[in-house]
Short mmCIF file of N, CA and C in Angstrom, two decimals:
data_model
loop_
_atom_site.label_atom_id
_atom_site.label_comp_id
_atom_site.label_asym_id
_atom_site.label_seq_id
_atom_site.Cartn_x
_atom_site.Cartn_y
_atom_site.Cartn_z
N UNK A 1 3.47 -25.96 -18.33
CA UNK A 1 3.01 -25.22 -17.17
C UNK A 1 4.07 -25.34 -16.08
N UNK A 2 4.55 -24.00 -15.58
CA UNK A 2 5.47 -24.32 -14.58
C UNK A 2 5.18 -23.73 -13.21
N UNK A 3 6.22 -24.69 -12.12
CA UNK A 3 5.38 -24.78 -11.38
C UNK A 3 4.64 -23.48 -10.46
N UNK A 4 5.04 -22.17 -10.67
CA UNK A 4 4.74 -20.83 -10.27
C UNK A 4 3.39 -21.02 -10.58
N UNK A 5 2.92 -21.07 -12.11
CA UNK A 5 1.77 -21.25 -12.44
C UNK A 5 0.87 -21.78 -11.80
N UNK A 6 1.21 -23.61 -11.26
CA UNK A 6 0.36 -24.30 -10.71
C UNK A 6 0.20 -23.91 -9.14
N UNK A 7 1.01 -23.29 -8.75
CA UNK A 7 0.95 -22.39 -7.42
C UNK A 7 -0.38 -21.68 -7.23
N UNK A 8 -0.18 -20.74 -7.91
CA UNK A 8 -1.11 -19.34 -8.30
C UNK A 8 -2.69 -20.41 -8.62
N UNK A 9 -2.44 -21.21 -9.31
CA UNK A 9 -3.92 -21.80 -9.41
C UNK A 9 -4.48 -22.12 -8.17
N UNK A 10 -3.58 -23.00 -7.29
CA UNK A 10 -3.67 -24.07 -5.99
C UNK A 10 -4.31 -21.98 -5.23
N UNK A 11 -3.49 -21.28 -5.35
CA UNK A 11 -3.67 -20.53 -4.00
C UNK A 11 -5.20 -19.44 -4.42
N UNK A 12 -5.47 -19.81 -5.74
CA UNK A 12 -6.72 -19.18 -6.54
C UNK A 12 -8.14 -20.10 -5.89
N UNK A 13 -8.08 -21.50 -6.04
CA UNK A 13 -8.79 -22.29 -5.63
C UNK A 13 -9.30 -21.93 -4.50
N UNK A 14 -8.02 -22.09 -3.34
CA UNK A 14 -8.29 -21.77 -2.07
C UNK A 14 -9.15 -20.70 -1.48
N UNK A 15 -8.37 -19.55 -2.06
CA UNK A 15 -8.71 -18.10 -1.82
C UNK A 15 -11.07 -18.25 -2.59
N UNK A 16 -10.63 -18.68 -3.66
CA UNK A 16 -12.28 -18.73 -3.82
C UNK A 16 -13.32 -19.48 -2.93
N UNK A 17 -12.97 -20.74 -2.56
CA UNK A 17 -13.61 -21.81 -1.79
C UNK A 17 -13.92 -20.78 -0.63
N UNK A 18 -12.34 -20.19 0.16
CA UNK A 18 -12.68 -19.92 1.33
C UNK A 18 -13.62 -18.47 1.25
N UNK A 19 -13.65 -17.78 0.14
CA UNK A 19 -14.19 -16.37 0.06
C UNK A 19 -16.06 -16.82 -0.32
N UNK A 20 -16.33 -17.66 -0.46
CA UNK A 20 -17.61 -18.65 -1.09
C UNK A 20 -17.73 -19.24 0.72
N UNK A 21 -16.93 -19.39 1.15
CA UNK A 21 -17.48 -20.05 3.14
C UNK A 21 -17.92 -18.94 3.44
N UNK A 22 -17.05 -17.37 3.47
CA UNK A 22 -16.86 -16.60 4.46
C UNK A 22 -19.15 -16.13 4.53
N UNK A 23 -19.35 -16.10 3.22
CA UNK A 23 -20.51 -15.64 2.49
C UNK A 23 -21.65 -16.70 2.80
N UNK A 24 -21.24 -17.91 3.00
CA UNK A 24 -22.06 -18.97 3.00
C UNK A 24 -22.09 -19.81 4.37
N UNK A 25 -20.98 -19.69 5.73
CA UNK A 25 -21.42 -20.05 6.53
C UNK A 25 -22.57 -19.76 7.48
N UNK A 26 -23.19 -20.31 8.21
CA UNK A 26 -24.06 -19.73 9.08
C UNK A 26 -23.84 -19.34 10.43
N UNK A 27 -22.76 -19.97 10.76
CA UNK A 27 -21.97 -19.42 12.14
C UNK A 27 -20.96 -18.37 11.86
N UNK A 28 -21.37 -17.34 12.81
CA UNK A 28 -20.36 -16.04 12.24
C UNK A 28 -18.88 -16.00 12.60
N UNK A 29 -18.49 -17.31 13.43
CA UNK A 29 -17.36 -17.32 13.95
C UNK A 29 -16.90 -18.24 12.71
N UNK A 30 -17.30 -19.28 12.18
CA UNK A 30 -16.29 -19.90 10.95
C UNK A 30 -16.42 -18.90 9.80
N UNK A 31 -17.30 -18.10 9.49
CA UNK A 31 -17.13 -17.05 8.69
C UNK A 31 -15.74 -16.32 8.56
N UNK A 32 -16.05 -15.90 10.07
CA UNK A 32 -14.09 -15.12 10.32
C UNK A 32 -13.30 -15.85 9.71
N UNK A 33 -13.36 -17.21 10.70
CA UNK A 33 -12.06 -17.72 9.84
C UNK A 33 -12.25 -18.49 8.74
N UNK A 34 -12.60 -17.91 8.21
CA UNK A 34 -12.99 -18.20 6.48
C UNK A 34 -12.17 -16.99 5.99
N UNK A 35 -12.82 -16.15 6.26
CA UNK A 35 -11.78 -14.55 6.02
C UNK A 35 -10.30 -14.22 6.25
N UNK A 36 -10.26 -15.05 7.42
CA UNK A 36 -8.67 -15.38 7.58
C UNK A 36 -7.85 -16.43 6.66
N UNK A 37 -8.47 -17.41 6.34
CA UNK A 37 -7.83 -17.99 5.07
C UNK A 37 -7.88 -17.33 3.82
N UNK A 38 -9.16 -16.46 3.38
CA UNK A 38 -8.67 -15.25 2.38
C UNK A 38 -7.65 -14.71 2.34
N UNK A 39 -7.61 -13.96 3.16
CA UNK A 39 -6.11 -12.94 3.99
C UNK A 39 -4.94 -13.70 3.80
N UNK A 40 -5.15 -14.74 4.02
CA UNK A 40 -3.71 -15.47 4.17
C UNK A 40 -3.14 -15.79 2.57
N UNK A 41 -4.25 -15.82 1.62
CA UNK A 41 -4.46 -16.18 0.11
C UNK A 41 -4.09 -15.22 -0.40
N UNK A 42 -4.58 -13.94 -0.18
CA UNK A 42 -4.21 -12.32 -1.03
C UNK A 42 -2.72 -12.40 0.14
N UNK A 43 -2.05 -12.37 0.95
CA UNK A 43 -0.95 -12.07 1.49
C UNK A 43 -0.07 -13.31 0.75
N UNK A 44 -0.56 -14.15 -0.07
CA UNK A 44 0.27 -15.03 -0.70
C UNK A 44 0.54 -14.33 -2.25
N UNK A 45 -0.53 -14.28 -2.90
CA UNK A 45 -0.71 -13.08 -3.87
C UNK A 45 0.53 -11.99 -3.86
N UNK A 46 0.05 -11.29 -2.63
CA UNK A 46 1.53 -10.06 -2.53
C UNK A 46 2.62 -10.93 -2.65
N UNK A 47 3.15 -11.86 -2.52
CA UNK A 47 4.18 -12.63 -1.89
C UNK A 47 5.00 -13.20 -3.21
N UNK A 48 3.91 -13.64 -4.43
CA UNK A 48 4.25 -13.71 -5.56
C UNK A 48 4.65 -12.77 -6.79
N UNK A 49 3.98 -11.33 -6.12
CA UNK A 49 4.42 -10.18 -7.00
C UNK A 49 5.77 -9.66 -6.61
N UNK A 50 6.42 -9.93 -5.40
CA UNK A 50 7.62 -9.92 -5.16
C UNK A 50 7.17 -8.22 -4.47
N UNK A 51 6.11 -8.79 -3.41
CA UNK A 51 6.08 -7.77 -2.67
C UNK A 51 5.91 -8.00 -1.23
N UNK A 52 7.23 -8.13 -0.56
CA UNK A 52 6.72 -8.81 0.92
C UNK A 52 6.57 -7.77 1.83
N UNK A 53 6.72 -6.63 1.48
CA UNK A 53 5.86 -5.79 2.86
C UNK A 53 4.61 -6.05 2.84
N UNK A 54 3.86 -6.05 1.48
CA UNK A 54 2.25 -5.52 1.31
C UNK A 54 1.65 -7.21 2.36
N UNK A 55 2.52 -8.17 1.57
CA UNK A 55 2.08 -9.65 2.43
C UNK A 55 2.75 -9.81 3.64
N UNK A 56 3.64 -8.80 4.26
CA UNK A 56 3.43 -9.15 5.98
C UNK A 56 2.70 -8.14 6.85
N UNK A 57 2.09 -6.54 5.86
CA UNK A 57 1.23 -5.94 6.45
C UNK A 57 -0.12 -6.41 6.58
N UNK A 58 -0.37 -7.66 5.34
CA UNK A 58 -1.70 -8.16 4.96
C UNK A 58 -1.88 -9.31 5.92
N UNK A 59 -1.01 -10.31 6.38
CA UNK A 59 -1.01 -10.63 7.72
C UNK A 59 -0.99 -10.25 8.86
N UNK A 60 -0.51 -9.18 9.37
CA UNK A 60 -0.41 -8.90 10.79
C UNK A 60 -1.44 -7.63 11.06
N UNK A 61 -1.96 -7.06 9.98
CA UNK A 61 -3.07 -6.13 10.21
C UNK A 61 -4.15 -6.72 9.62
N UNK A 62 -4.40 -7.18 8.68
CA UNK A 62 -5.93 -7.57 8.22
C UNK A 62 -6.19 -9.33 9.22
N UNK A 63 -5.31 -10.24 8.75
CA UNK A 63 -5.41 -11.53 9.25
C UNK A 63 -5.12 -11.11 10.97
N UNK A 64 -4.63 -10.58 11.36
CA UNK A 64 -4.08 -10.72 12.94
C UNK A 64 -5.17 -9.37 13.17
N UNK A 65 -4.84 -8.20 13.51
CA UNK A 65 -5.36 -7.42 14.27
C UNK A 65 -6.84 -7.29 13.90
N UNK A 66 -7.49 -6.95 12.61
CA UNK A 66 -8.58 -6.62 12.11
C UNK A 66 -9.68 -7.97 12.40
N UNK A 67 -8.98 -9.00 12.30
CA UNK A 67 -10.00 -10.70 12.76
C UNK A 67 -10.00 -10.65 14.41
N UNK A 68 -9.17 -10.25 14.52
CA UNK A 68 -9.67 -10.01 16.39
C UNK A 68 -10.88 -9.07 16.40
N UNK A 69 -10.86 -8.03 15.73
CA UNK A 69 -11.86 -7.21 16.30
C UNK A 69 -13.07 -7.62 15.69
N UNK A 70 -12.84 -8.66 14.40
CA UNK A 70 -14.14 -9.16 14.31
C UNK A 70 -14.68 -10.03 15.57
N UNK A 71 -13.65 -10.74 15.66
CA UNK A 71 -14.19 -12.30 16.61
C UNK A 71 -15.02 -11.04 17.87
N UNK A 72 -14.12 -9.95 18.20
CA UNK A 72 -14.57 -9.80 19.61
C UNK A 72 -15.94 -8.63 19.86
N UNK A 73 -16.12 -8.49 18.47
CA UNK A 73 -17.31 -7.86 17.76
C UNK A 73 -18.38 -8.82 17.95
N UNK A 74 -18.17 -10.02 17.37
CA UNK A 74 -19.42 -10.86 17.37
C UNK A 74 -19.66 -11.56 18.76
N UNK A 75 -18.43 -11.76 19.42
CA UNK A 75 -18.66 -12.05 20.92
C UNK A 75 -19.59 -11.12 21.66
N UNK A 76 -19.17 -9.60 21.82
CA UNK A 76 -19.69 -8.81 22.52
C UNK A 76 -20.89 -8.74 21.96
N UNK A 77 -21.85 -8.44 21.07
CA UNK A 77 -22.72 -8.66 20.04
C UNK A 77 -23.68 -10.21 20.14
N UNK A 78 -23.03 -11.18 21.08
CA UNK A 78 -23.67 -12.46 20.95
C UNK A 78 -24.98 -12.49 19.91
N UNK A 79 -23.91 -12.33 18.84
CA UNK A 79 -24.82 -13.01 17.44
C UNK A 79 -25.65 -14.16 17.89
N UNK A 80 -26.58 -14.20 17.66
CA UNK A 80 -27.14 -15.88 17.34
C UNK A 80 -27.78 -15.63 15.93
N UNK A 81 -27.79 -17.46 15.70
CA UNK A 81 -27.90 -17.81 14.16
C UNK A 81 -29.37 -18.04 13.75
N UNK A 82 -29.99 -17.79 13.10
CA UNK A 82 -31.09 -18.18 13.09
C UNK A 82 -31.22 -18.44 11.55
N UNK A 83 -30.78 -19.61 10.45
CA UNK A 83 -30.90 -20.15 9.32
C UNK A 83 -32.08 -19.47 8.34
N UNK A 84 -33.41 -19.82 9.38
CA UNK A 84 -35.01 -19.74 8.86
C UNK A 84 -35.47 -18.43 8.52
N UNK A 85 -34.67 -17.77 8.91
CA UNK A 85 -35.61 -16.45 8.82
C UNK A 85 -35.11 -15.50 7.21
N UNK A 86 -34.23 -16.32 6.58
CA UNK A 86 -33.82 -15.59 5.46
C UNK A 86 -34.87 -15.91 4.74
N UNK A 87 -35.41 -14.29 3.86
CA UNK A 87 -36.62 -14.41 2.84
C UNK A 87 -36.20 -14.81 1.50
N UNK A 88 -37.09 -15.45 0.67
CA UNK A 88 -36.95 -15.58 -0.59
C UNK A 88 -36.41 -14.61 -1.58
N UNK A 89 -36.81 -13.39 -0.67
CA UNK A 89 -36.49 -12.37 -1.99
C UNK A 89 -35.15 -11.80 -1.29
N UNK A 90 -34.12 -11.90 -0.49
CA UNK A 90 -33.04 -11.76 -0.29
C UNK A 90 -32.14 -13.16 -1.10
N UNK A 91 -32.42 -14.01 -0.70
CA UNK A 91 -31.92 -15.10 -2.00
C UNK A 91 -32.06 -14.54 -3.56
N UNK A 92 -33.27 -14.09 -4.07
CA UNK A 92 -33.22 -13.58 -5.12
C UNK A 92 -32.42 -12.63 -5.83
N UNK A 93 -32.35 -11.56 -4.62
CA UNK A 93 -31.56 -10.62 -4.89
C UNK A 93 -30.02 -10.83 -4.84
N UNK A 94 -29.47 -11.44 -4.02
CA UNK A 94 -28.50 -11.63 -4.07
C UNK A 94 -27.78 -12.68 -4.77
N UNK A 95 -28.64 -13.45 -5.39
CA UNK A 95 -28.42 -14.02 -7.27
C UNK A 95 -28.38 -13.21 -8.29
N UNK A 96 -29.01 -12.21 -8.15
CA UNK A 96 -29.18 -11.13 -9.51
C UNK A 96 -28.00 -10.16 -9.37
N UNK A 97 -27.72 -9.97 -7.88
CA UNK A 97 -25.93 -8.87 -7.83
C UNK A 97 -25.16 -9.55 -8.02
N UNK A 98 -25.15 -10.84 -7.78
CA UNK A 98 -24.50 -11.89 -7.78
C UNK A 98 -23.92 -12.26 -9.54
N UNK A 99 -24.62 -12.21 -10.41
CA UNK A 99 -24.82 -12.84 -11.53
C UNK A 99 -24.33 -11.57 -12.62
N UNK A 100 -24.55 -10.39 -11.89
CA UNK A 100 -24.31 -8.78 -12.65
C UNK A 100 -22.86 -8.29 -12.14
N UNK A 101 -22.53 -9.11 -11.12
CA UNK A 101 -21.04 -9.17 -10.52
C UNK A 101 -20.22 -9.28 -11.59
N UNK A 102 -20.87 -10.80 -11.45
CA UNK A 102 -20.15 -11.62 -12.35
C UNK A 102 -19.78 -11.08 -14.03
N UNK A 103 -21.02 -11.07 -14.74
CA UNK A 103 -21.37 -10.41 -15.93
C UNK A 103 -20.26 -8.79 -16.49
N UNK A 104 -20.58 -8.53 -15.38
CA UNK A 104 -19.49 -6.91 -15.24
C UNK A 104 -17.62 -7.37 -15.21
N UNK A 105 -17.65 -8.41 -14.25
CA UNK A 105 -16.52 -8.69 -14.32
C UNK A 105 -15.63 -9.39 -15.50
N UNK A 106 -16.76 -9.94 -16.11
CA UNK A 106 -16.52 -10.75 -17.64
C UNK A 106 -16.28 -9.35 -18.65
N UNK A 107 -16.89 -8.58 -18.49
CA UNK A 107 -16.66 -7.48 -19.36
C UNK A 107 -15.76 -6.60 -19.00
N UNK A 108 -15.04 -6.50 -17.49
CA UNK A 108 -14.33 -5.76 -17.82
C UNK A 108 -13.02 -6.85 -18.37
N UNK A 109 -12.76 -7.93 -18.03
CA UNK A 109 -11.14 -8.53 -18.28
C UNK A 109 -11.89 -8.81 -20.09
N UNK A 110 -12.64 -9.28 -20.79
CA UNK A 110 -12.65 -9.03 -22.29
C UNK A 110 -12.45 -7.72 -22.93
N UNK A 111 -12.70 -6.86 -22.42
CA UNK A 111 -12.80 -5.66 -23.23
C UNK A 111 -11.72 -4.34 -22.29
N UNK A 112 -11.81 -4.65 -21.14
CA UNK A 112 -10.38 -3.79 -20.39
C UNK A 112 -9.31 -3.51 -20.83
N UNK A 113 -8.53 -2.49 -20.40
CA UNK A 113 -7.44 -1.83 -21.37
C UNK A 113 -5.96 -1.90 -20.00
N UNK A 114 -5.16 -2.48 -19.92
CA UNK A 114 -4.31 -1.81 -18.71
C UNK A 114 -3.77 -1.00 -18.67
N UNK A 115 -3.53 -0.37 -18.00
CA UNK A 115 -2.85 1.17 -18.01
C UNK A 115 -1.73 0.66 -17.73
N UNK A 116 -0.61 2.18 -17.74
CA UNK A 116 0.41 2.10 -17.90
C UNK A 116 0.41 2.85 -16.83
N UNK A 117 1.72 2.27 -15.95
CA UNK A 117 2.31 3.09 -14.50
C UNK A 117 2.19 4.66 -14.98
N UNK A 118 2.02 5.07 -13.45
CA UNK A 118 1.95 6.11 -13.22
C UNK A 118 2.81 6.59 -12.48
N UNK A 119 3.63 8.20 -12.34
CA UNK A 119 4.44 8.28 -11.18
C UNK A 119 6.08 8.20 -11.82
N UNK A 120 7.13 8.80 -10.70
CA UNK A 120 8.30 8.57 -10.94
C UNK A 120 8.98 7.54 -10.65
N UNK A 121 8.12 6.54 -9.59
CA UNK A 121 8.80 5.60 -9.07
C UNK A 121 8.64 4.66 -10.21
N UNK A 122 10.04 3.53 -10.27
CA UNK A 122 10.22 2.68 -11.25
C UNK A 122 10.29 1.35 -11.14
N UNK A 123 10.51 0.24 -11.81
CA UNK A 123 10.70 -1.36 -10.90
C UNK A 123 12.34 -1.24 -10.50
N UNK A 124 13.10 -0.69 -11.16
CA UNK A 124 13.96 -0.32 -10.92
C UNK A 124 14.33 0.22 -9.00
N UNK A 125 13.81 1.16 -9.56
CA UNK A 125 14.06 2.26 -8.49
C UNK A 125 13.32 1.17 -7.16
N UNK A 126 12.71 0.09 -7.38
CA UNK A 126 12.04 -0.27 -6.04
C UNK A 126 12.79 -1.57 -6.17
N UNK A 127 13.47 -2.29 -6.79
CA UNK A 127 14.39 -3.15 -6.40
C UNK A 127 15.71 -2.90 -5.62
N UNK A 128 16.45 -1.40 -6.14
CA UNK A 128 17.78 -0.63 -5.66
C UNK A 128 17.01 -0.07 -4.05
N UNK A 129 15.89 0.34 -4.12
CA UNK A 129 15.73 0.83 -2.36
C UNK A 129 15.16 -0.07 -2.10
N UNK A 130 13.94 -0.65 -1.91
CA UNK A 130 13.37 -1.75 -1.66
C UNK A 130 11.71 -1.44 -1.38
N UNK A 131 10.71 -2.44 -0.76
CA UNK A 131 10.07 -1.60 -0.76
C UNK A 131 9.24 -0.95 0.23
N UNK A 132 9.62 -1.11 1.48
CA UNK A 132 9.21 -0.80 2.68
C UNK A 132 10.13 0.89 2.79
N UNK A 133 11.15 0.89 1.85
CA UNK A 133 11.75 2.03 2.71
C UNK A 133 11.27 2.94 1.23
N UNK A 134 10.77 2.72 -0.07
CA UNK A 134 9.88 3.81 -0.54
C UNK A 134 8.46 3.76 -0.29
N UNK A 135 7.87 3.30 0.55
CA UNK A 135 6.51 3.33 1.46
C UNK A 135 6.38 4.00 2.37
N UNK A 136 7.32 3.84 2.96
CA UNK A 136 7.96 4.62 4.43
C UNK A 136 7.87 6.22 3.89
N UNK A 137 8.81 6.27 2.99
CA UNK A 137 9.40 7.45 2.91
C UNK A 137 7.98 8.46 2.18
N UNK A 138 7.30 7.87 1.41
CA UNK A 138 6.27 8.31 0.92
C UNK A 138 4.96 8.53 2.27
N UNK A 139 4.83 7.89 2.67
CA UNK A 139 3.78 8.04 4.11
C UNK A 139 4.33 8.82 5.07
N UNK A 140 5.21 8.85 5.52
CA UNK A 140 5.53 9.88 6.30
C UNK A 140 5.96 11.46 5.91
N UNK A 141 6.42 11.73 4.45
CA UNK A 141 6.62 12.65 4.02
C UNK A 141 4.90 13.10 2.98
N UNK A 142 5.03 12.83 2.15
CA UNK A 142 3.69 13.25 1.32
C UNK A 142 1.88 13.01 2.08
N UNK A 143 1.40 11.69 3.03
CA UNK A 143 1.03 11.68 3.24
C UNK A 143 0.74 11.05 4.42
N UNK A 144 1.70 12.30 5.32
CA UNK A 144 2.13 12.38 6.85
C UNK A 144 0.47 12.57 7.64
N UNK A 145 0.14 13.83 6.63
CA UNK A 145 -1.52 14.22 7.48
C UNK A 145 -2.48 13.59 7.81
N UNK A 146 -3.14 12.65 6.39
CA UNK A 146 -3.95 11.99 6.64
C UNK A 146 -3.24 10.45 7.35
N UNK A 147 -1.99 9.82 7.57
CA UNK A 147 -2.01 9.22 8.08
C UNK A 147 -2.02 9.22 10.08
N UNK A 148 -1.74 10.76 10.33
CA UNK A 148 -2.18 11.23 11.34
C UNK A 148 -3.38 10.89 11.90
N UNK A 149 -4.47 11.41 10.84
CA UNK A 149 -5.88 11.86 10.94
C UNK A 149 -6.66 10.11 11.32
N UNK A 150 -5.76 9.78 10.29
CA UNK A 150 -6.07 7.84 9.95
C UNK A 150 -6.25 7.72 12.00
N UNK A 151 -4.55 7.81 12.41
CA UNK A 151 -4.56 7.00 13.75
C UNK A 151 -5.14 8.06 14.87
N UNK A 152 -5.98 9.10 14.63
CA UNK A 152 -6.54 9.91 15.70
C UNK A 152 -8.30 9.16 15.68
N UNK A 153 -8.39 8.88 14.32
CA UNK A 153 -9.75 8.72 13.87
C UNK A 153 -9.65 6.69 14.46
N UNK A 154 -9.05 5.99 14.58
CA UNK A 154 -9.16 4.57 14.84
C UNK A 154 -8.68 4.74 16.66
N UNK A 155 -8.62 6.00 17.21
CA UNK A 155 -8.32 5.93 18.77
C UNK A 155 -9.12 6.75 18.70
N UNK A 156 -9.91 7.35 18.54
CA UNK A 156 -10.91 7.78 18.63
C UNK A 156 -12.35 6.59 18.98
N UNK A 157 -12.15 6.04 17.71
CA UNK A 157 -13.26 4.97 17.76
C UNK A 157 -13.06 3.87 18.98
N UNK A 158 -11.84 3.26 18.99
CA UNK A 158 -11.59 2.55 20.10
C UNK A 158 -12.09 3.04 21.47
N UNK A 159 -11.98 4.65 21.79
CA UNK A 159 -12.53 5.07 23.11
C UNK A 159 -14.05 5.13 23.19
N UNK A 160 -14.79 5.37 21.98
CA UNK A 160 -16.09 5.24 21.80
C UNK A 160 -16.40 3.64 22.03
N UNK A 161 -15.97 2.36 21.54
CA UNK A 161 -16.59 0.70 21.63
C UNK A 161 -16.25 0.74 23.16
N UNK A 162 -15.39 1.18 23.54
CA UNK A 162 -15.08 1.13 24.90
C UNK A 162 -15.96 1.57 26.00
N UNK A 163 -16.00 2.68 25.38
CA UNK A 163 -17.50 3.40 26.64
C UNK A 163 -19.08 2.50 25.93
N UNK A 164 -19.08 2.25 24.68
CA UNK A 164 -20.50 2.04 24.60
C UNK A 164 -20.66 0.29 25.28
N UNK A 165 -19.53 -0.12 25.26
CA UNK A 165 -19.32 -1.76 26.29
C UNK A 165 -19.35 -1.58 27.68
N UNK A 166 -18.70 -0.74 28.37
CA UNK A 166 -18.70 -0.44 29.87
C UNK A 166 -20.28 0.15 29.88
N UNK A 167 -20.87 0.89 29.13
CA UNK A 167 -21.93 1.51 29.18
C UNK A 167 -23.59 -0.03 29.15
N UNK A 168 -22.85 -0.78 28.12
CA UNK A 168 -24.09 -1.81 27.78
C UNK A 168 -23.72 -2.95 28.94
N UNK A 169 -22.73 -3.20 29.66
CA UNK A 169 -22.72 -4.16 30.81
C UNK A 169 -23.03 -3.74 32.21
N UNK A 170 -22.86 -2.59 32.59
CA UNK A 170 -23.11 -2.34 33.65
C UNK A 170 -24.35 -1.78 33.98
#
């Protein structure tokens, strides 16, 4: 076993423990950062496929920008916790999706088929350019529109939390 291997296990462990908190704490603020040690686990993931854009976009937008707007979600929101009030039959249920998760997921890696790349781009072709500048070049040329639509539609929403906060404090 070498040591890449025992890596990938160590950062497998982690990534589960903390994805098993995010689900299982009762304070919604260690939840977050439960989610943020996920993030930091899949941006290690990218990091081992020998893909460091996907793991410094997976840090600075999911772990950095997207956990702020949780934290300041549940702030504005003053969650409170209340343990007692979960019913029996939400425990139930969420053993049985839980267990059919699981079950599904066993069936697909026994019996799953992997496909074969798709596309002109090659490992080749993304070692000689690299891979931020065939990401680039693909998002701004092929799917220039919807990434438009993407940042009209997330400033959009931002002006809406904005008025419905000035609207719920004053």
């Amino acid at each position: 076993m070498d040591i890449s291997s025992v890596f990938f296990a160590l950062v497998t462990v982690v990534a589960i423990v903390s994805a098993l908190m995010v689900v299982t704490c009762k304070n919604p603020i260690n939840s977050a950062l439960s989610l943020v040690l996920t993030f930091f686990c899949l941006a290690t993931y990218y990091a081992m496929l020998n893909a460091p854009f996907m793991a410094a976009v997976q840090i600075i937008v999911y772990a950095g920008a997207i956990m702020v707007l949780i934290v300041f979600t549940i702030m504005l929101l003053n969650i409170r916790v209340d343990a007692n009030k979960k019913g029996s039959h939400q425990v139930a249920l969420g053993s049985v999706m839980g267990i059919v998760t699981l079950l599904l997921t066993g069936l697909i890696l026994t019996r799953g088929k992997v496909s074969q790349p798709v596309g002109g781009i090659t490992s080749d072709m993304i070692n000689k350019l690299g891979h931020t500048e065939l990401i680039g070049k693909v998002m701004f040329t092929d799917f220039l529109l919807p990434f438009e639509v993407t940042s009209i539609l997330l400033l959009v929403a931002i002006v809406g939390a904005v008025i419905l906060a000035k609207r719920k404090l004053s």
